Amino acid sequence: MSRVLVFAGSARQASLNKQLAQLGAAALTAAGAEARFIDLGDYPMPIYHGDLEAADGVPPKAIELGRLIHEYDALLIASPENNASVSSLLKNTIDWLSRIREFTPLEGKTAALIAASPGAFGGVRGLYHLRAILNTLGVEVLAQQFLLPRAHQAFGADGEFIDPKQAEQLAKLVQRLVQALG
Ligand SMILES: Cc1cc2nc3c(=O)[nH]c(=O)nc-3n(C[C@H](O)[C@H](O)[C@H](O)COP(=O)(O)O)c2cc1C
């Protein structure tokens, strides 16, 4: 069974991307994968600083997250768009993960990208950057992605998509991810 780790690039309590990530995890389970949602808020780490790294090494929470990622075949990442790019939280987390020397948590993984934004474009510009960052670290990113524009109006009180077409599109993407994992 394919194992997919799911997280969002926001730790905000009412994060739209966490909500989307959780729907993604449920869709993965329905597609026959083993999916685990984690909250990056549970992996606090300082802003990357070379002097800090030289003095103390990679923070324990980054190593813990790196070990967890290493155990999984693939990632489903819900990425907020901040100023047309990825969130500071997601970039900082990836930067620290890339400094682990004992093993390379991200290299060789497969990832699918999703994004939720209250704006009209659904976070597409952030995913463009995230794709490039992950490719640099040896992650194979699926060409297909899922965007949720006007995300603040997209979920019902039950936490599900109001528009069933969006549920279908997300299901299709995660099915592709599962297929890609063989
Ligand atoms: C500093 C900052 C910059 C932002 N820039 C963008 C942007 O470029 N495009 C966009 O669609 N939304 C932008 N937003 C709005 C976020 O998409 C919105 O706050 C979203 O809900 C954040 O994700 P979350 O709900 O998962 O925390 C920005 C928000 C912040 C705080």
PDB file of C-alpha atoms and ligand atoms in Angstrom:
ATOM      1  CA  MET A   1       0.000   0.000   0.000  1.00  0.00           C
ATOM      2  CA  SER A   2       1.360   3.438  -0.960  1.00  0.00           C
ATOM      3  CA  ARG A   3       2.061   5.711   1.971  1.00  0.00           C
ATOM      4  CA  VAL A   4       1.484   9.414   1.574  1.00  0.00           C
ATOM      5  CA  LEU A   5       2.318  12.126   4.086  1.00  0.00           C
ATOM      6  CA  VAL A   6      -0.013  15.110   3.851  1.00  0.00           C
ATOM      7  CA  PHE A   7       0.585  18.604   5.192  1.00  0.00           C
ATOM      8  CA  ALA A   8      -0.129  22.283   4.562  1.00  0.00           C
ATOM      9  CA  GLY A   9       2.229  25.213   4.409  1.00  0.00           C
ATOM     10  CA  SER A  10       0.189  27.008   7.060  1.00  0.00           C
ATOM     11  CA  ALA A  11      -0.098  26.280  10.759  1.00  0.00           C
ATOM     12  CA  ARG A  12      -2.986  28.708  11.237  1.00  0.00           C
ATOM     13  CA  GLN A  13      -5.789  27.204  13.270  1.00  0.00           C
ATOM     14  CA  ALA A  14      -8.445  28.036  10.659  1.00  0.00           C
ATOM     15  CA  SER A  15      -6.114  27.439   7.710  1.00  0.00           C
ATOM     16  CA  LEU A  16      -7.914  26.866   4.429  1.00  0.00           C
ATOM     17  CA  ASN A  17      -4.933  24.855   3.251  1.00  0.00           C
ATOM     18  CA  LYS A  18      -5.061  22.576   6.287  1.00  0.00           C
ATOM     19  CA  GLN A  19      -8.735  22.023   5.547  1.00  0.00           C
ATOM     20  CA  LEU A  20      -7.922  21.221   1.920  1.00  0.00           C
ATOM     21  CA  ALA A  21      -5.049  18.953   2.982  1.00  0.00           C
ATOM     22  CA  GLN A  22      -7.394  17.007   5.236  1.00  0.00           C
ATOM     23  CA  LEU A  23      -9.832  16.495   2.369  1.00  0.00           C
ATOM     24  CA  GLY A  24      -6.835  15.374   0.302  1.00  0.00           C
ATOM     25  CA  ALA A  25      -5.901  12.837   2.971  1.00  0.00           C
ATOM     26  CA  ALA A  26      -9.462  11.479   2.994  1.00  0.00           C
ATOM     27  CA  ALA A  27      -9.426  11.259  -0.818  1.00  0.00           C
ATOM     28  CA  LEU A  28      -6.134   9.360  -0.680  1.00  0.00           C
ATOM     29  CA  THR A  29      -7.603   6.875   1.772  1.00  0.00           C
ATOM     30  CA  ALA A  30     -10.576   6.421  -0.586  1.00  0.00           C
ATOM     31  CA  ALA A  31      -8.075   5.836  -3.415  1.00  0.00           C
ATOM     32  CA  GLY A  32      -6.514   2.974  -1.482  1.00  0.00           C
ATOM     33  CA  ALA A  33      -3.440   4.701  -0.064  1.00  0.00           C
ATOM     34  CA  GLU A  34      -2.325   5.020   3.515  1.00  0.00           C
ATOM     35  CA  ALA A  35      -2.477   8.756   4.211  1.00  0.00           C
ATOM     36  CA  ARG A  36      -1.363  10.639   7.294  1.00  0.00           C
ATOM     37  CA  PHE A  37      -2.089  14.311   7.852  1.00  0.00           C
ATOM     38  CA  ILE A  38       0.379  16.247   9.967  1.00  0.00           C
ATOM     39  CA  ASP A  39       0.323  19.874  11.114  1.00  0.00           C
ATOM     40  CA  LEU A  40       3.549  21.798  10.563  1.00  0.00           C
ATOM     41  CA  GLY A  41       2.621  23.662  13.738  1.00  0.00           C
ATOM     42  CA  ASP A  42       3.765  20.521  15.554  1.00  0.00           C
ATOM     43  CA  TYR A  43       7.246  20.962  14.039  1.00  0.00           C
ATOM     44  CA  PRO A  44       8.335  24.409  15.185  1.00  0.00           C
ATOM     45  CA  MET A  45      11.787  25.477  14.035  1.00  0.00           C
ATOM     46  CA  PRO A  46      13.618  28.802  13.987  1.00  0.00           C
ATOM     47  CA  ILE A  47      14.043  30.851  10.834  1.00  0.00           C
ATOM     48  CA  TYR A  48      17.030  29.401   8.979  1.00  0.00           C
ATOM     49  CA  HIS A  49      20.254  31.171   9.918  1.00  0.00           C
ATOM     50  CA  GLY A  50      23.700  29.941   8.951  1.00  0.00           C
ATOM     51  CA  ASP A  51      25.240  30.932  12.275  1.00  0.00           C
ATOM     52  CA  LEU A  52      22.523  29.060  14.143  1.00  0.00           C
ATOM     53  CA  GLU A  53      23.173  25.989  12.023  1.00  0.00           C
ATOM     54  CA  ALA A  54      26.939  26.268  12.586  1.00  0.00           C
ATOM     55  CA  ALA A  55      26.427  26.571  16.353  1.00  0.00           C
ATOM     56  CA  ASP A  56      23.612  24.070  16.974  1.00  0.00           C
ATOM     57  CA  GLY A  57      23.167  22.047  13.769  1.00  0.00           C
ATOM     58  CA  VAL A  58      19.797  21.259  12.238  1.00  0.00           C
ATOM     59  CA  PRO A  59      16.945  21.714  14.791  1.00  0.00           C
ATOM     60  CA  PRO A  60      15.585  18.499  16.357  1.00  0.00           C
ATOM     61  CA  LYS A  61      12.094  19.117  14.964  1.00  0.00           C
ATOM     62  CA  ALA A  62      13.500  19.338  11.423  1.00  0.00           C
ATOM     63  CA  ILE A  63      15.285  16.016  11.892  1.00  0.00           C
ATOM     64  CA  GLU A  64      12.107  14.490  13.353  1.00  0.00           C
ATOM     65  CA  LEU A  65      10.087  15.703  10.358  1.00  0.00           C
ATOM     66  CA  GLY A  66      12.813  14.549   7.964  1.00  0.00           C
ATOM     67  CA  ARG A  67      12.729  11.047   9.483  1.00  0.00           C
ATOM     68  CA  LEU A  68       8.957  10.951   9.140  1.00  0.00           C
ATOM     69  CA  ILE A  69       9.076  12.059   5.487  1.00  0.00           C
ATOM     70  CA  HIS A  70      11.757   9.451   4.843  1.00  0.00           C
ATOM     71  CA  GLU A  71       9.305   6.717   5.934  1.00  0.00           C
ATOM     72  CA  TYR A  72       6.719   7.746   3.318  1.00  0.00           C
ATOM     73  CA  ASP A  73       6.639   7.183  -0.457  1.00  0.00           C
ATOM     74  CA  ALA A  74       5.042  10.462  -1.374  1.00  0.00           C
ATOM     75  CA  LEU A  75       3.844  13.855  -0.247  1.00  0.00           C
ATOM     76  CA  LEU A  76       0.619  15.758  -0.791  1.00  0.00           C
ATOM     77  CA  ILE A  77       1.308  19.410   0.001  1.00  0.00           C
ATOM     78  CA  ALA A  78      -1.321  22.143   0.311  1.00  0.00           C
ATOM     79  CA  SER A  79       0.507  25.396  -0.184  1.00  0.00           C
ATOM     80  CA  PRO A  80      -0.787  28.868   0.609  1.00  0.00           C
ATOM     81  CA  GLU A  81       0.279  31.671  -1.718  1.00  0.00           C
ATOM     82  CA  ASN A  82       2.040  34.586  -0.042  1.00  0.00           C
ATOM     83  CA  ASN A  83       3.056  37.485  -2.249  1.00  0.00           C
ATOM     84  CA  ALA A  84       2.946  35.248  -5.315  1.00  0.00           C
ATOM     85  CA  SER A  85       5.178  32.593  -3.760  1.00  0.00           C
ATOM     86  CA  VAL A  86       5.248  29.912  -1.068  1.00  0.00           C
ATOM     87  CA  SER A  87       4.628  30.706   2.598  1.00  0.00           C
ATOM     88  CA  SER A  88       7.604  31.490   4.833  1.00  0.00           C
ATOM     89  CA  LEU A  89       6.673  28.488   6.978  1.00  0.00           C
ATOM     90  CA  LEU A  90       6.853  26.055   4.076  1.00  0.00           C
ATOM     91  CA  LYS A  91      10.057  27.521   2.626  1.00  0.00           C
ATOM     92  CA  ASN A  92      11.757  27.591   6.024  1.00  0.00           C
ATOM     93  CA  THR A  93      10.744  24.004   6.712  1.00  0.00           C
ATOM     94  CA  ILE A  94      12.091  22.863   3.330  1.00  0.00           C
ATOM     95  CA  ASP A  95      15.296  24.863   3.811  1.00  0.00           C
ATOM     96  CA  TRP A  96      16.005  23.141   7.116  1.00  0.00           C
ATOM     97  CA  LEU A  97      15.117  19.722   5.670  1.00  0.00           C
ATOM     98  CA  SER A  98      17.636  20.357   2.893  1.00  0.00           C
ATOM     99  CA  ARG A  99      20.399  20.888   5.486  1.00  0.00           C
ATOM    100  CA  ILE A 100      20.135  17.419   7.012  1.00  0.00           C
ATOM    101  CA  ARG A 101      23.407  15.700   6.199  1.00  0.00           C
ATOM    102  CA  GLU A 102      22.868  12.183   7.553  1.00  0.00           C
ATOM    103  CA  PHE A 103      20.126  11.401   5.018  1.00  0.00           C
ATOM    104  CA  THR A 104      18.137  13.171   2.289  1.00  0.00           C
ATOM    105  CA  PRO A 105      14.489  13.091   3.319  1.00  0.00           C
ATOM    106  CA  LEU A 106      13.070  14.597   0.144  1.00  0.00           C
ATOM    107  CA  GLU A 107      15.214  13.118  -2.613  1.00  0.00           C
ATOM    108  CA  GLY A 108      13.404  10.492  -4.691  1.00  0.00           C
ATOM    109  CA  LYS A 109       9.951  11.268  -3.301  1.00  0.00           C
ATOM    110  CA  THR A 110       6.930  11.878  -5.483  1.00  0.00           C
ATOM    111  CA  ALA A 111       4.669  14.813  -4.666  1.00  0.00           C
ATOM    112  CA  ALA A 112       1.342  16.236  -5.686  1.00  0.00           C
ATOM    113  CA  LEU A 113       0.625  19.903  -5.081  1.00  0.00           C
ATOM    114  CA  ILE A 114      -2.638  21.541  -4.100  1.00  0.00           C
ATOM    115  CA  ALA A 115      -3.448  25.088  -3.023  1.00  0.00           C
ATOM    116  CA  ALA A 116      -6.299  27.025  -1.452  1.00  0.00           C
ATOM    117  CA  SER A 117      -6.573  30.789  -1.638  1.00  0.00           C
ATOM    118  CA  PRO A 118      -9.356  33.286  -1.033  1.00  0.00           C
ATOM    119  CA  GLY A 119      -8.225  34.968  -4.254  1.00  0.00           C
ATOM    120  CA  ALA A 120      -9.386  34.277  -7.780  1.00  0.00           C
ATOM    121  CA  PHE A 121      -6.288  32.417  -8.955  1.00  0.00           C
ATOM    122  CA  GLY A 122      -6.254  29.701  -6.319  1.00  0.00           C
ATOM    123  CA  GLY A 123      -2.582  30.021  -5.401  1.00  0.00           C
ATOM    124  CA  VAL A 124      -1.206  29.014  -8.805  1.00  0.00           C
ATOM    125  CA  ARG A 125       1.813  31.326  -8.558  1.00  0.00           C
ATOM    126  CA  GLY A 126       2.886  29.798  -5.253  1.00  0.00           C
ATOM    127  CA  LEU A 127       2.716  26.294  -6.709  1.00  0.00           C
ATOM    128  CA  TYR A 128       4.943  27.346  -9.607  1.00  0.00           C
ATOM    129  CA  HIS A 129       7.675  28.242  -7.111  1.00  0.00           C
ATOM    130  CA  LEU A 130       7.062  25.237  -4.894  1.00  0.00           C
ATOM    131  CA  ARG A 131       7.425  22.931  -7.883  1.00  0.00           C
ATOM    132  CA  ALA A 132      10.824  24.473  -8.709  1.00  0.00           C
ATOM    133  CA  ILE A 133      12.035  24.246  -5.103  1.00  0.00           C
ATOM    134  CA  LEU A 134      11.031  20.589  -4.788  1.00  0.00           C
ATOM    135  CA  ASN A 135      12.500  19.679  -8.185  1.00  0.00           C
ATOM    136  CA  THR A 136      15.810  21.155  -7.043  1.00  0.00           C
ATOM    137  CA  LEU A 137      15.773  18.757  -4.103  1.00  0.00           C
ATOM    138  CA  GLY A 138      15.098  15.696  -6.248  1.00  0.00           C
ATOM    139  CA  VAL A 139      11.341  15.446  -5.728  1.00  0.00           C
ATOM    140  CA  GLU A 140       9.314  14.301  -8.710  1.00  0.00           C
ATOM    141  CA  VAL A 141       6.268  16.573  -8.784  1.00  0.00           C
ATOM    142  CA  LEU A 142       3.165  15.463 -10.697  1.00  0.00           C
ATOM    143  CA  ALA A 143       2.393  17.744 -13.646  1.00  0.00           C
ATOM    144  CA  GLN A 144      -1.259  17.852 -12.578  1.00  0.00           C
ATOM    145  CA  GLN A 145      -2.211  19.981  -9.587  1.00  0.00           C
ATOM    146  CA  PHE A 146      -5.367  21.152  -7.831  1.00  0.00           C
ATOM    147  CA  LEU A 147      -6.266  24.795  -7.180  1.00  0.00           C
ATOM    148  CA  LEU A 148      -9.070  26.023  -4.951  1.00  0.00           C
ATOM    149  CA  PRO A 149      -9.869  29.701  -5.655  1.00  0.00           C
ATOM    150  CA  ARG A 150     -12.284  31.599  -3.380  1.00  0.00           C
ATOM    151  CA  ALA A 151     -11.450  28.963  -0.813  1.00  0.00           C
ATOM    152  CA  HIS A 152     -13.088  30.874   2.042  1.00  0.00           C
ATOM    153  CA  GLN A 153     -16.418  30.170   0.331  1.00  0.00           C
ATOM    154  CA  ALA A 154     -15.648  26.651  -0.862  1.00  0.00           C
ATOM    155  CA  PHE A 155     -16.289  24.533   2.247  1.00  0.00           C
ATOM    156  CA  GLY A 156     -19.619  23.689   3.833  1.00  0.00           C
ATOM    157  CA  ALA A 157     -20.324  23.475   7.561  1.00  0.00           C
ATOM    158  CA  ASP A 158     -19.419  19.778   7.368  1.00  0.00           C
ATOM    159  CA  GLY A 159     -15.945  20.692   6.106  1.00  0.00           C
ATOM    160  CA  GLU A 160     -16.572  19.124   2.688  1.00  0.00           C
ATOM    161  CA  PHE A 161     -16.497  20.938  -0.660  1.00  0.00           C
ATOM    162  CA  ILE A 162     -19.753  22.705  -1.504  1.00  0.00           C
ATOM    163  CA  ASP A 163     -19.127  22.055  -5.221  1.00  0.00           C
ATOM    164  CA  PRO A 164     -18.971  18.305  -5.919  1.00  0.00           C
ATOM    165  CA  LYS A 165     -16.863  19.002  -9.031  1.00  0.00           C
ATOM    166  CA  GLN A 166     -14.044  20.148  -6.777  1.00  0.00           C
ATOM    167  CA  ALA A 167     -14.222  16.892  -4.827  1.00  0.00           C
ATOM    168  CA  GLU A 168     -14.034  15.011  -8.144  1.00  0.00           C
ATOM    169  CA  GLN A 169     -10.992  16.988  -9.300  1.00  0.00           C
ATOM    170  CA  LEU A 170      -9.137  16.415  -6.048  1.00  0.00           C
ATOM    171  CA  ALA A 171     -10.023  12.711  -6.159  1.00  0.00           C
ATOM    172  CA  LYS A 172      -8.640  12.521  -9.713  1.00  0.00           C
ATOM    173  CA  LEU A 173      -5.367  14.136  -8.686  1.00  0.00           C
ATOM    174  CA  VAL A 174      -4.772  11.829  -5.742  1.00  0.00           C
ATOM    175  CA  GLN A 175      -5.693   8.808  -7.885  1.00  0.00           C
ATOM    176  CA  ARG A 176      -2.961   9.898 -10.298  1.00  0.00           C
ATOM    177  CA  LEU A 177      -0.553  10.148  -7.384  1.00  0.00           C
ATOM    178  CA  VAL A 178      -1.422   6.646  -6.220  1.00  0.00           C
ATOM    179  CA  GLN A 179      -1.039   5.333  -9.806  1.00  0.00           C
ATOM    180  CA  ALA A 180       2.343   7.052 -10.123  1.00  0.00           C
ATOM    181  CA  LEU A 181       3.496   5.192  -7.005  1.00  0.00           C
ATOM    182  CA  GLY A 182       2.574   1.892  -8.651  1.00  0.00           C
TER     183      GLY A 182
HETATM  184  C1  LIG B   1       1.759  38.072   3.675  1.00  0.00           C
HETATM  185  C2  LIG B   1       0.618  37.536   2.873  1.00  0.00           C
HETATM  186  C3  LIG B   1       0.686  37.556   1.508  1.00  0.00           C
HETATM  187  C4  LIG B   1      -0.361  37.031   0.743  1.00  0.00           C
HETATM  188  N1  LIG B   1      -0.236  36.995  -0.621  1.00  0.00           N
HETATM  189  C5  LIG B   1      -1.184  36.364  -1.355  1.00  0.00           C
HETATM  190  C6  LIG B   1      -0.984  36.170  -2.762  1.00  0.00           C
HETATM  191  O1  LIG B   1       0.001  36.576  -3.338  1.00  0.00           O
HETATM  192  N2  LIG B   1      -1.944  35.493  -3.432  1.00  0.00           N
HETATM  193  C7  LIG B   1      -3.076  34.985  -2.820  1.00  0.00           C
HETATM  194  O2  LIG B   1      -3.884  34.368  -3.497  1.00  0.00           O
HETATM  195  N3  LIG B   1      -3.271  35.150  -1.501  1.00  0.00           N
HETATM  196  C8  LIG B   1      -2.362  35.822  -0.754  1.00  0.00           C
HETATM  197  N4  LIG B   1      -2.526  35.972   0.594  1.00  0.00           N
HETATM  198  C9  LIG B   1      -3.779  35.495   1.208  1.00  0.00           C
HETATM  199  C10 LIG B   1      -3.659  34.046   1.619  1.00  0.00           C
HETATM  200  O3  LIG B   1      -3.877  33.234   0.470  1.00  0.00           O
HETATM  201  C11 LIG B   1      -4.696  33.736   2.687  1.00  0.00           C
HETATM  202  O4  LIG B   1      -4.392  34.442   3.865  1.00  0.00           O
HETATM  203  C12 LIG B   1      -4.825  32.239   2.943  1.00  0.00           C
HETATM  204  O5  LIG B   1      -6.001  32.025   3.688  1.00  0.00           O
HETATM  205  C13 LIG B   1      -3.601  31.708   3.677  1.00  0.00           C
HETATM  206  O6  LIG B   1      -3.650  30.309   3.769  1.00  0.00           O
HETATM  207  P1  LIG B   1      -4.263  29.551   5.024  1.00  0.00           P
HETATM  208  O7  LIG B   1      -5.740  29.867   5.068  1.00  0.00           O
HETATM  209  O8  LIG B   1      -4.016  28.107   4.726  1.00  0.00           O
HETATM  210  O9  LIG B   1      -3.576  30.014   6.290  1.00  0.00           O
HETATM  211  C14 LIG B   1      -1.515  36.522   1.377  1.00  0.00           C
HETATM  212  C15 LIG B   1      -1.575  36.521   2.785  1.00  0.00           C
HETATM  213  C16 LIG B   1      -0.526  37.014   3.517  1.00  0.00           C
HETATM  214  C17 LIG B   1      -0.600  36.990   5.024  1.00  0.00           C
END
